[in-house]
């Protein structure tokens, strides 16, 4: 059977479990948000017979789980970044996609997760992070690691089902100034 995308490794920061066999445990729905984001980046479209392929269908992936359905903790994301840096050479990791954010605002100058993201960048890893889903809330803060100046921050857009209409709005994405 063909996989939707190629995987090199899987590691769960919370449980310490590693190995690709843990990806097939469908009893844990908390893993699927990051997996969906990964499919957008690196899916080969095999389930749709090539109709829905990503821009990089041949990419190799290393998946690191940093949260649960109940919560993604700031320090666990930092630990995930640290794991990626420790295994960067082993798996030739060059891009780190973080499709979650911290659970509080913090200055990139002192915040441990922000410092870890900057350390990854200094080691040659391109770090891309979601800006968060608080655009519909007052204050709509951009949280670490997306608030780190050297990180590529990504938000969502809603084209209302058809970009031809020219009605594009933000899709719940956080935006605006950071604490820095």
Short mmCIF file of N, CA and C in Angstrom, two decimals:
data_model
loop_
_atom_site.label_atom_id
_atom_site.label_comp_id
_atom_site.label_asym_id
_atom_site.label_seq_id
_atom_site.Cartn_x
_atom_site.Cartn_y
_atom_site.Cartn_z
N UNK A 1 0.84 -1.19 0.00
CA UNK A 1 0.00 0.00 0.00
C UNK A 1 0.88 1.24 0.00
N UNK A 2 0.51 2.23 -0.79
CA UNK A 2 1.26 3.48 -0.85
C UNK A 2 0.81 4.43 0.24
N UNK A 3 1.74 5.17 0.77
CA UNK A 3 1.41 6.18 1.76
C UNK A 3 1.00 7.47 1.08
N UNK A 4 0.28 8.33 1.79
CA UNK A 4 -0.11 9.62 1.26
C UNK A 4 1.12 10.48 1.04
N UNK A 5 2.13 10.35 1.88
CA UNK A 5 3.38 11.06 1.73
C UNK A 5 4.49 10.23 2.37
N UNK A 6 5.71 10.54 1.99
CA UNK A 6 6.84 9.80 2.53
C UNK A 6 7.17 10.31 3.92
N UNK A 7 7.52 9.41 4.79
CA UNK A 7 7.89 9.77 6.15
C UNK A 7 9.24 9.15 6.46
N UNK A 8 10.07 9.91 7.14
CA UNK A 8 11.35 9.36 7.58
C UNK A 8 11.30 8.97 9.05
N UNK A 9 10.58 9.77 9.85
CA UNK A 9 10.56 9.51 11.28
C UNK A 9 9.34 10.14 11.92
N UNK A 10 9.01 9.64 13.10
CA UNK A 10 7.94 10.20 13.93
C UNK A 10 8.41 10.16 15.37
N UNK A 11 8.17 11.27 16.09
CA UNK A 11 8.50 11.32 17.51
C UNK A 11 7.43 12.10 18.24
N UNK A 12 6.98 11.57 19.38
CA UNK A 12 5.97 12.22 20.21
C UNK A 12 6.66 12.76 21.45
N UNK A 13 6.75 14.07 21.56
CA UNK A 13 7.41 14.74 22.68
C UNK A 13 6.75 14.36 24.01
N UNK A 14 5.43 14.22 24.01
CA UNK A 14 4.70 13.98 25.25
C UNK A 14 4.90 12.58 25.81
N UNK A 15 4.86 11.59 24.94
CA UNK A 15 4.95 10.20 25.41
C UNK A 15 6.34 9.60 25.25
N UNK A 16 7.16 10.23 24.42
CA UNK A 16 8.48 9.68 24.13
C UNK A 16 8.44 8.56 23.11
N UNK A 17 7.26 8.27 22.57
CA UNK A 17 7.14 7.21 21.56
C UNK A 17 7.79 7.69 20.26
N UNK A 18 8.49 6.78 19.61
CA UNK A 18 9.05 7.09 18.30
C UNK A 18 8.81 5.90 17.39
N UNK A 19 8.86 6.15 16.12
CA UNK A 19 8.64 5.08 15.14
C UNK A 19 7.39 5.32 14.32
N UNK A 20 7.49 5.02 13.05
CA UNK A 20 6.39 5.28 12.12
C UNK A 20 5.13 4.49 12.44
N UNK A 21 5.27 3.36 13.12
CA UNK A 21 4.09 2.55 13.43
C UNK A 21 3.09 3.30 14.30
N UNK A 22 3.53 4.30 15.05
CA UNK A 22 2.62 5.08 15.90
C UNK A 22 1.73 6.03 15.10
N UNK A 23 2.05 6.27 13.85
CA UNK A 23 1.21 7.12 13.01
C UNK A 23 -0.11 6.46 12.66
N UNK A 24 -0.17 5.16 12.77
CA UNK A 24 -1.36 4.43 12.36
C UNK A 24 -2.35 4.24 13.49
N UNK A 25 -2.09 4.85 14.64
CA UNK A 25 -3.02 4.79 15.76
C UNK A 25 -4.08 5.86 15.57
N UNK A 26 -5.22 5.49 15.04
CA UNK A 26 -6.28 6.46 14.74
C UNK A 26 -7.11 6.82 15.96
N UNK A 27 -6.77 6.26 17.13
CA UNK A 27 -7.50 6.58 18.35
C UNK A 27 -7.09 7.93 18.93
N UNK A 28 -6.03 8.53 18.40
CA UNK A 28 -5.53 9.81 18.91
C UNK A 28 -5.80 10.91 17.90
N UNK A 29 -6.95 11.60 18.01
CA UNK A 29 -7.28 12.64 17.04
C UNK A 29 -6.40 13.88 17.13
N UNK A 30 -5.64 14.03 18.21
CA UNK A 30 -4.84 15.25 18.36
C UNK A 30 -3.70 15.33 17.36
N UNK A 31 -3.31 14.22 16.78
CA UNK A 31 -2.20 14.23 15.82
C UNK A 31 -2.63 14.72 14.45
N UNK A 32 -3.90 14.76 14.18
CA UNK A 32 -4.34 14.96 12.81
C UNK A 32 -4.28 16.40 12.32
N UNK A 33 -4.31 17.41 13.19
CA UNK A 33 -4.21 18.79 12.70
C UNK A 33 -2.87 19.03 12.01
N UNK A 34 -1.81 18.67 12.69
CA UNK A 34 -0.48 18.82 12.09
C UNK A 34 -0.32 17.95 10.86
N UNK A 35 -0.93 16.77 10.89
CA UNK A 35 -0.86 15.88 9.73
C UNK A 35 -1.56 16.49 8.53
N UNK A 36 -2.71 17.14 8.76
CA UNK A 36 -3.42 17.78 7.65
C UNK A 36 -2.57 18.89 7.05
N UNK A 37 -1.93 19.68 7.90
CA UNK A 37 -1.04 20.74 7.41
C UNK A 37 0.10 20.14 6.61
N UNK A 38 0.62 19.03 7.07
CA UNK A 38 1.72 18.36 6.39
C UNK A 38 1.29 17.85 5.02
N UNK A 39 0.08 17.33 4.92
CA UNK A 39 -0.40 16.85 3.63
C UNK A 39 -0.51 18.00 2.62
N UNK A 40 -0.90 19.17 3.08
CA UNK A 40 -0.96 20.33 2.18
C UNK A 40 0.44 20.63 1.65
N UNK A 41 1.46 20.49 2.50
CA UNK A 41 2.83 20.78 2.11
C UNK A 41 3.44 19.65 1.28
N UNK A 42 3.18 18.39 1.68
CA UNK A 42 3.91 17.30 1.06
C UNK A 42 3.10 16.12 0.61
N UNK A 43 1.80 16.26 0.47
CA UNK A 43 0.97 15.14 0.03
C UNK A 43 1.17 14.81 -1.44
N UNK A 44 1.22 13.52 -1.77
CA UNK A 44 1.43 13.14 -3.17
C UNK A 44 0.13 12.87 -3.92
N UNK A 45 -1.01 12.98 -3.26
CA UNK A 45 -2.29 12.84 -3.95
C UNK A 45 -2.69 11.43 -4.28
N UNK A 46 -2.06 10.45 -3.69
CA UNK A 46 -2.33 9.06 -4.05
C UNK A 46 -3.78 8.67 -3.81
N UNK A 47 -4.40 9.19 -2.75
CA UNK A 47 -5.78 8.82 -2.46
C UNK A 47 -6.78 9.44 -3.44
N UNK A 48 -6.38 10.52 -4.12
CA UNK A 48 -7.26 11.15 -5.11
C UNK A 48 -6.78 10.87 -6.53
N UNK A 49 -5.94 9.86 -6.67
CA UNK A 49 -5.36 9.49 -7.96
C UNK A 49 -4.64 10.69 -8.60
N UNK A 50 -3.95 11.47 -7.77
CA UNK A 50 -3.14 12.58 -8.26
C UNK A 50 -3.87 13.90 -8.40
N UNK A 51 -5.18 13.92 -8.17
CA UNK A 51 -5.95 15.15 -8.34
C UNK A 51 -5.55 16.22 -7.33
N UNK A 52 -5.41 15.83 -6.09
CA UNK A 52 -5.06 16.78 -5.03
C UNK A 52 -3.64 16.49 -4.55
N UNK A 53 -2.67 17.14 -5.20
CA UNK A 53 -1.27 16.99 -4.83
C UNK A 53 -0.76 18.30 -4.28
N UNK A 54 0.23 18.19 -3.45
CA UNK A 54 0.85 19.39 -2.89
C UNK A 54 1.84 19.98 -3.89
N UNK A 55 2.44 21.09 -3.50
CA UNK A 55 3.49 21.69 -4.33
C UNK A 55 4.79 20.92 -4.24
N UNK A 56 4.96 20.10 -3.21
CA UNK A 56 6.19 19.34 -3.02
C UNK A 56 5.87 17.88 -2.71
N UNK A 57 5.29 17.16 -3.68
CA UNK A 57 4.83 15.80 -3.39
C UNK A 57 5.94 14.79 -3.12
N UNK A 58 7.18 15.11 -3.46
CA UNK A 58 8.28 14.17 -3.26
C UNK A 58 9.06 14.44 -1.97
N UNK A 59 8.59 15.38 -1.16
CA UNK A 59 9.31 15.75 0.05
C UNK A 59 9.32 14.62 1.06
N UNK A 60 10.44 14.47 1.76
CA UNK A 60 10.52 13.53 2.88
C UNK A 60 10.12 14.28 4.14
N UNK A 61 9.43 13.60 5.05
CA UNK A 61 8.91 14.27 6.23
C UNK A 61 9.38 13.61 7.52
N UNK A 62 9.63 14.45 8.52
CA UNK A 62 9.89 14.02 9.87
C UNK A 62 8.80 14.67 10.71
N UNK A 63 7.97 13.88 11.35
CA UNK A 63 6.83 14.39 12.09
C UNK A 63 7.11 14.36 13.58
N UNK A 64 6.90 15.50 14.25
CA UNK A 64 7.13 15.61 15.68
C UNK A 64 5.85 16.12 16.32
N UNK A 65 5.25 15.31 17.17
CA UNK A 65 4.02 15.69 17.85
C UNK A 65 4.36 16.42 19.15
N UNK A 66 3.78 17.61 19.32
CA UNK A 66 4.12 18.43 20.50
C UNK A 66 2.92 18.73 21.39
N UNK A 67 1.75 18.22 21.07
CA UNK A 67 0.58 18.55 21.89
C UNK A 67 -0.46 17.46 21.86
N UNK A 68 -1.51 17.72 22.62
CA UNK A 68 -2.65 16.81 22.68
C UNK A 68 -3.89 17.59 22.25
N UNK A 69 -4.98 16.89 22.12
CA UNK A 69 -6.23 17.53 21.74
C UNK A 69 -6.64 18.57 22.78
N UNK A 70 -6.29 18.31 24.03
CA UNK A 70 -6.65 19.22 25.12
C UNK A 70 -5.82 20.50 25.10
N UNK A 71 -4.53 20.39 24.74
CA UNK A 71 -3.69 21.58 24.83
C UNK A 71 -2.33 21.36 24.19
N UNK A 72 -1.82 22.42 23.59
CA UNK A 72 -0.44 22.46 23.14
C UNK A 72 0.27 23.45 24.05
N UNK A 73 1.25 22.97 24.78
CA UNK A 73 1.95 23.81 25.75
C UNK A 73 3.18 24.46 25.13
N UNK A 74 3.39 25.69 25.53
CA UNK A 74 4.52 26.51 25.08
C UNK A 74 5.84 25.74 25.19
N UNK A 75 6.11 25.20 26.38
CA UNK A 75 7.39 24.51 26.61
C UNK A 75 7.51 23.23 25.79
N UNK A 76 6.39 22.57 25.47
CA UNK A 76 6.44 21.37 24.64
C UNK A 76 6.82 21.71 23.20
N UNK A 77 6.35 22.85 22.71
CA UNK A 77 6.78 23.29 21.37
C UNK A 77 8.28 23.54 21.38
N UNK A 78 8.77 24.19 22.43
CA UNK A 78 10.21 24.44 22.56
C UNK A 78 10.98 23.12 22.56
N UNK A 79 10.46 22.12 23.28
CA UNK A 79 11.10 20.80 23.30
C UNK A 79 11.08 20.15 21.92
N UNK A 80 10.00 20.37 21.17
CA UNK A 80 9.92 19.84 19.81
C UNK A 80 10.96 20.47 18.90
N UNK A 81 11.14 21.77 19.03
CA UNK A 81 12.17 22.46 18.23
C UNK A 81 13.55 21.93 18.61
N UNK A 82 13.76 21.73 19.90
CA UNK A 82 15.04 21.20 20.38
C UNK A 82 15.29 19.80 19.80
N UNK A 83 14.25 18.96 19.74
CA UNK A 83 14.39 17.61 19.17
C UNK A 83 14.77 17.71 17.69
N UNK A 84 14.13 18.62 16.97
CA UNK A 84 14.44 18.80 15.55
C UNK A 84 15.90 19.20 15.39
N UNK A 85 16.37 20.14 16.19
CA UNK A 85 17.77 20.55 16.08
C UNK A 85 18.73 19.40 16.40
N UNK A 86 18.38 18.59 17.38
CA UNK A 86 19.24 17.46 17.75
C UNK A 86 19.30 16.40 16.66
N UNK A 87 18.26 16.31 15.83
CA UNK A 87 18.19 15.29 14.78
C UNK A 87 18.29 15.86 13.37
N UNK A 88 18.64 17.12 13.28
CA UNK A 88 18.70 17.82 11.99
C UNK A 88 19.64 17.14 11.00
N UNK A 89 20.81 16.78 11.42
CA UNK A 89 21.78 16.15 10.50
C UNK A 89 21.36 14.73 10.16
N UNK A 90 20.85 14.00 11.14
CA UNK A 90 20.44 12.61 10.92
C UNK A 90 19.39 12.50 9.82
N UNK A 91 18.43 13.43 9.79
CA UNK A 91 17.34 13.39 8.82
C UNK A 91 17.43 14.47 7.75
N UNK A 92 18.51 15.23 7.74
CA UNK A 92 18.69 16.33 6.78
C UNK A 92 17.50 17.30 6.81
N UNK A 93 17.15 17.73 8.02
CA UNK A 93 16.02 18.64 8.20
C UNK A 93 16.44 20.05 7.83
N UNK A 94 15.75 20.62 6.87
CA UNK A 94 16.08 21.97 6.41
C UNK A 94 14.94 22.96 6.62
N UNK A 95 13.72 22.44 6.77
CA UNK A 95 12.54 23.30 6.98
C UNK A 95 11.78 22.75 8.18
N UNK A 96 11.38 23.65 9.05
CA UNK A 96 10.57 23.28 10.21
C UNK A 96 9.25 24.03 10.13
N UNK A 97 8.17 23.29 9.91
CA UNK A 97 6.83 23.87 9.89
C UNK A 97 6.20 23.65 11.25
N UNK A 98 5.77 24.75 11.88
CA UNK A 98 5.13 24.67 13.19
C UNK A 98 3.69 25.15 13.02
N UNK A 99 2.76 24.20 13.00
CA UNK A 99 1.37 24.56 12.77
C UNK A 99 0.60 24.71 14.08
N UNK A 100 1.28 25.25 15.07
CA UNK A 100 0.66 25.55 16.35
C UNK A 100 1.43 26.72 16.96
N UNK A 101 0.90 27.27 18.00
CA UNK A 101 1.58 28.40 18.63
C UNK A 101 1.60 28.25 20.14
N UNK A 102 2.38 29.10 20.75
CA UNK A 102 2.49 29.10 22.20
C UNK A 102 1.18 29.45 22.87
N UNK A 103 1.17 29.34 24.19
CA UNK A 103 -0.07 29.62 24.89
C UNK A 103 -0.03 30.93 25.67
N UNK A 104 0.95 31.77 25.37
CA UNK A 104 0.96 33.12 25.96
C UNK A 104 1.88 34.02 25.14
N UNK A 105 1.62 35.32 25.24
CA UNK A 105 2.48 36.30 24.58
C UNK A 105 3.80 36.39 25.33
N UNK A 106 4.88 36.56 24.58
CA UNK A 106 6.19 36.67 25.20
C UNK A 106 7.14 37.39 24.26
N UNK A 107 8.11 38.06 24.83
CA UNK A 107 9.13 38.73 24.04
C UNK A 107 10.07 37.70 23.44
N UNK A 108 10.39 37.87 22.18
CA UNK A 108 11.32 36.95 21.54
C UNK A 108 12.73 37.09 22.12
N UNK A 109 12.98 38.16 22.84
CA UNK A 109 14.29 38.39 23.43
C UNK A 109 14.56 37.50 24.64
N UNK A 110 13.49 37.06 25.32
CA UNK A 110 13.67 36.28 26.55
C UNK A 110 12.93 34.95 26.55
N UNK A 111 11.97 34.76 25.70
CA UNK A 111 11.14 33.56 25.68
C UNK A 111 11.93 32.34 25.20
N UNK A 112 11.83 31.23 25.92
CA UNK A 112 12.60 30.03 25.59
C UNK A 112 12.22 29.45 24.23
N UNK A 113 10.92 29.41 23.90
CA UNK A 113 10.53 28.87 22.60
C UNK A 113 11.05 29.76 21.47
N UNK A 114 10.96 31.05 21.65
CA UNK A 114 11.46 31.99 20.65
C UNK A 114 12.97 31.82 20.47
N UNK A 115 13.68 31.65 21.57
CA UNK A 115 15.14 31.46 21.51
C UNK A 115 15.47 30.16 20.78
N UNK A 116 14.66 29.11 21.00
CA UNK A 116 14.88 27.84 20.31
C UNK A 116 14.64 27.99 18.81
N UNK A 117 13.59 28.74 18.44
CA UNK A 117 13.32 28.97 17.01
C UNK A 117 14.48 29.73 16.37
N UNK A 118 14.99 30.73 17.05
CA UNK A 118 16.14 31.47 16.51
C UNK A 118 17.38 30.59 16.43
N UNK A 119 17.58 29.72 17.40
CA UNK A 119 18.72 28.80 17.35
C UNK A 119 18.61 27.86 16.15
N UNK A 120 17.40 27.39 15.86
CA UNK A 120 17.19 26.53 14.69
C UNK A 120 17.53 27.28 13.41
N UNK A 121 17.13 28.53 13.34
CA UNK A 121 17.43 29.35 12.15
C UNK A 121 18.93 29.53 12.01
N UNK A 122 19.63 29.80 13.12
CA UNK A 122 21.09 29.95 13.07
C UNK A 122 21.77 28.67 12.61
N UNK A 123 21.14 27.52 12.86
CA UNK A 123 21.70 26.24 12.41
C UNK A 123 21.33 25.92 10.96
N UNK A 124 20.66 26.84 10.29
CA UNK A 124 20.35 26.66 8.87
C UNK A 124 18.98 26.09 8.58
N UNK A 125 18.11 26.00 9.57
CA UNK A 125 16.76 25.50 9.37
C UNK A 125 15.83 26.68 9.12
N UNK A 126 15.05 26.64 8.04
CA UNK A 126 14.03 27.65 7.79
C UNK A 126 12.83 27.31 8.66
N UNK A 127 12.41 28.26 9.48
CA UNK A 127 11.29 28.03 10.40
C UNK A 127 10.06 28.80 9.92
N UNK A 128 8.96 28.07 9.73
CA UNK A 128 7.69 28.63 9.30
C UNK A 128 6.67 28.32 10.39
N UNK A 129 5.90 29.35 10.83
CA UNK A 129 4.96 29.12 11.93
C UNK A 129 3.62 29.78 11.66
N UNK A 130 2.57 29.11 12.10
CA UNK A 130 1.22 29.65 12.01
C UNK A 130 1.08 30.84 12.96
N UNK A 131 0.37 31.89 12.51
CA UNK A 131 0.19 33.07 13.36
C UNK A 131 -0.88 32.87 14.41
N UNK A 132 -1.67 31.84 14.30
CA UNK A 132 -2.72 31.57 15.28
C UNK A 132 -4.10 31.82 14.72
N UNK A 133 -5.10 31.45 15.50
CA UNK A 133 -6.49 31.53 15.05
C UNK A 133 -7.31 32.50 15.88
N UNK A 134 -6.69 33.55 16.38
CA UNK A 134 -7.41 34.48 17.26
C UNK A 134 -7.86 35.75 16.55
N UNK A 135 -7.90 35.76 15.22
CA UNK A 135 -8.29 36.95 14.48
C UNK A 135 -9.70 37.41 14.74
N UNK A 136 -10.53 36.51 15.21
CA UNK A 136 -11.93 36.84 15.51
C UNK A 136 -12.10 37.34 16.95
N UNK A 137 -11.02 37.33 17.73
CA UNK A 137 -11.08 37.74 19.13
C UNK A 137 -10.48 39.14 19.32
N UNK A 138 -10.92 39.87 20.32
CA UNK A 138 -10.29 41.16 20.61
C UNK A 138 -8.82 40.95 20.97
N UNK A 139 -7.97 41.78 20.43
CA UNK A 139 -6.55 41.69 20.71
C UNK A 139 -5.79 40.81 19.75
N UNK A 140 -6.43 39.78 19.23
CA UNK A 140 -5.88 38.87 18.22
C UNK A 140 -4.35 38.75 18.23
N UNK A 141 -3.75 38.33 19.34
CA UNK A 141 -2.29 38.34 19.42
C UNK A 141 -1.61 37.30 18.52
N UNK A 142 -0.46 37.69 17.98
CA UNK A 142 0.42 36.77 17.28
C UNK A 142 1.38 36.25 18.34
N UNK A 143 1.34 34.95 18.58
CA UNK A 143 2.10 34.33 19.65
C UNK A 143 3.40 33.70 19.13
N UNK A 144 4.34 33.46 20.03
CA UNK A 144 5.53 32.72 19.61
C UNK A 144 5.14 31.33 19.12
N UNK A 145 5.86 30.78 18.20
CA UNK A 145 7.07 31.27 17.58
C UNK A 145 6.83 32.20 16.39
N UNK A 146 5.58 32.40 15.98
CA UNK A 146 5.29 33.26 14.82
C UNK A 146 5.70 34.70 15.07
N UNK A 147 5.79 35.12 16.31
CA UNK A 147 6.15 36.51 16.63
C UNK A 147 7.65 36.77 16.58
N UNK A 148 8.44 35.75 16.35
CA UNK A 148 9.89 35.90 16.24
C UNK A 148 10.21 36.54 14.88
N UNK A 149 10.95 37.64 14.85
CA UNK A 149 11.20 38.32 13.58
C UNK A 149 11.83 37.46 12.49
N UNK A 150 12.67 36.50 12.84
CA UNK A 150 13.35 35.67 11.84
C UNK A 150 12.51 34.50 11.35
N UNK A 151 11.37 34.25 11.96
CA UNK A 151 10.47 33.16 11.58
C UNK A 151 9.53 33.65 10.46
N UNK A 152 9.26 32.81 9.49
CA UNK A 152 8.28 33.12 8.45
C UNK A 152 6.90 32.82 9.04
N UNK A 153 6.10 33.87 9.23
CA UNK A 153 4.78 33.73 9.83
C UNK A 153 3.72 33.59 8.75
N UNK A 154 2.79 32.65 8.95
CA UNK A 154 1.80 32.35 7.93
C UNK A 154 0.40 32.43 8.52
N UNK A 155 -0.49 33.10 7.82
CA UNK A 155 -1.89 33.18 8.21
C UNK A 155 -2.77 32.56 7.15
N UNK A 156 -4.06 32.58 7.40
CA UNK A 156 -5.00 31.98 6.46
C UNK A 156 -5.87 33.02 5.79
N UNK A 157 -6.38 32.68 4.62
CA UNK A 157 -7.32 33.52 3.88
C UNK A 157 -8.55 32.71 3.53
N UNK A 158 -9.67 33.38 3.40
CA UNK A 158 -10.91 32.75 2.98
C UNK A 158 -11.33 33.39 1.67
N UNK A 159 -11.32 32.62 0.58
CA UNK A 159 -11.74 33.15 -0.72
C UNK A 159 -13.22 32.88 -0.98
N UNK A 160 -13.94 32.46 0.06
CA UNK A 160 -15.38 32.20 0.01
C UNK A 160 -15.74 31.20 -1.07
N UNK A 161 -14.85 30.28 -1.32
CA UNK A 161 -15.13 29.21 -2.26
C UNK A 161 -14.79 29.49 -3.70
N UNK A 162 -14.48 30.74 -4.03
CA UNK A 162 -14.16 31.06 -5.41
C UNK A 162 -13.34 32.35 -5.47
N UNK A 163 -12.03 32.25 -5.75
CA UNK A 163 -11.20 33.45 -5.79
C UNK A 163 -11.58 34.41 -6.92
N UNK A 164 -12.36 33.97 -7.88
CA UNK A 164 -12.79 34.84 -8.99
C UNK A 164 -13.70 35.96 -8.51
N UNK A 165 -14.37 35.74 -7.38
CA UNK A 165 -15.29 36.76 -6.87
C UNK A 165 -14.55 37.97 -6.30
N UNK A 166 -13.26 37.82 -6.00
CA UNK A 166 -12.49 38.92 -5.47
C UNK A 166 -12.81 39.25 -4.02
N UNK A 167 -13.48 38.37 -3.33
CA UNK A 167 -13.82 38.60 -1.92
C UNK A 167 -12.91 37.72 -1.07
N UNK A 168 -11.81 38.27 -0.68
CA UNK A 168 -10.88 37.53 0.14
C UNK A 168 -10.78 38.21 1.49
N UNK A 169 -11.00 37.44 2.53
CA UNK A 169 -10.92 37.97 3.88
C UNK A 169 -9.98 37.09 4.70
N UNK A 170 -9.56 37.60 5.84
CA UNK A 170 -8.75 36.79 6.73
C UNK A 170 -9.58 35.66 7.29
N UNK A 171 -8.95 34.51 7.45
CA UNK A 171 -9.66 33.37 8.01
C UNK A 171 -9.19 33.15 9.44
N UNK A 172 -9.80 33.85 10.37
CA UNK A 172 -9.52 33.70 11.78
C UNK A 172 -8.06 33.93 12.17
N UNK A 173 -7.23 34.30 11.24
CA UNK A 173 -5.81 34.45 11.53
C UNK A 173 -5.54 35.61 12.47
N UNK A 174 -4.65 35.36 13.42
CA UNK A 174 -4.18 36.44 14.28
C UNK A 174 -3.39 37.43 13.41
N UNK A 175 -3.31 38.66 13.87
CA UNK A 175 -2.58 39.68 13.10
C UNK A 175 -2.25 40.85 14.01
N UNK A 176 -1.39 41.70 13.55
CA UNK A 176 -1.08 42.91 14.28
C UNK A 176 0.26 42.88 14.96
N UNK A 177 0.49 43.88 15.80
CA UNK A 177 1.80 43.99 16.47
C UNK A 177 1.98 42.90 17.52
N UNK A 178 3.24 42.60 17.79
CA UNK A 178 3.57 41.66 18.85
C UNK A 178 3.95 42.44 20.10
N UNK A 179 4.25 41.76 21.18
CA UNK A 179 4.64 42.45 22.40
C UNK A 179 5.95 43.21 22.23
N UNK A 180 6.73 42.84 21.25
CA UNK A 180 8.00 43.53 21.00
C UNK A 180 7.80 44.74 20.11
#
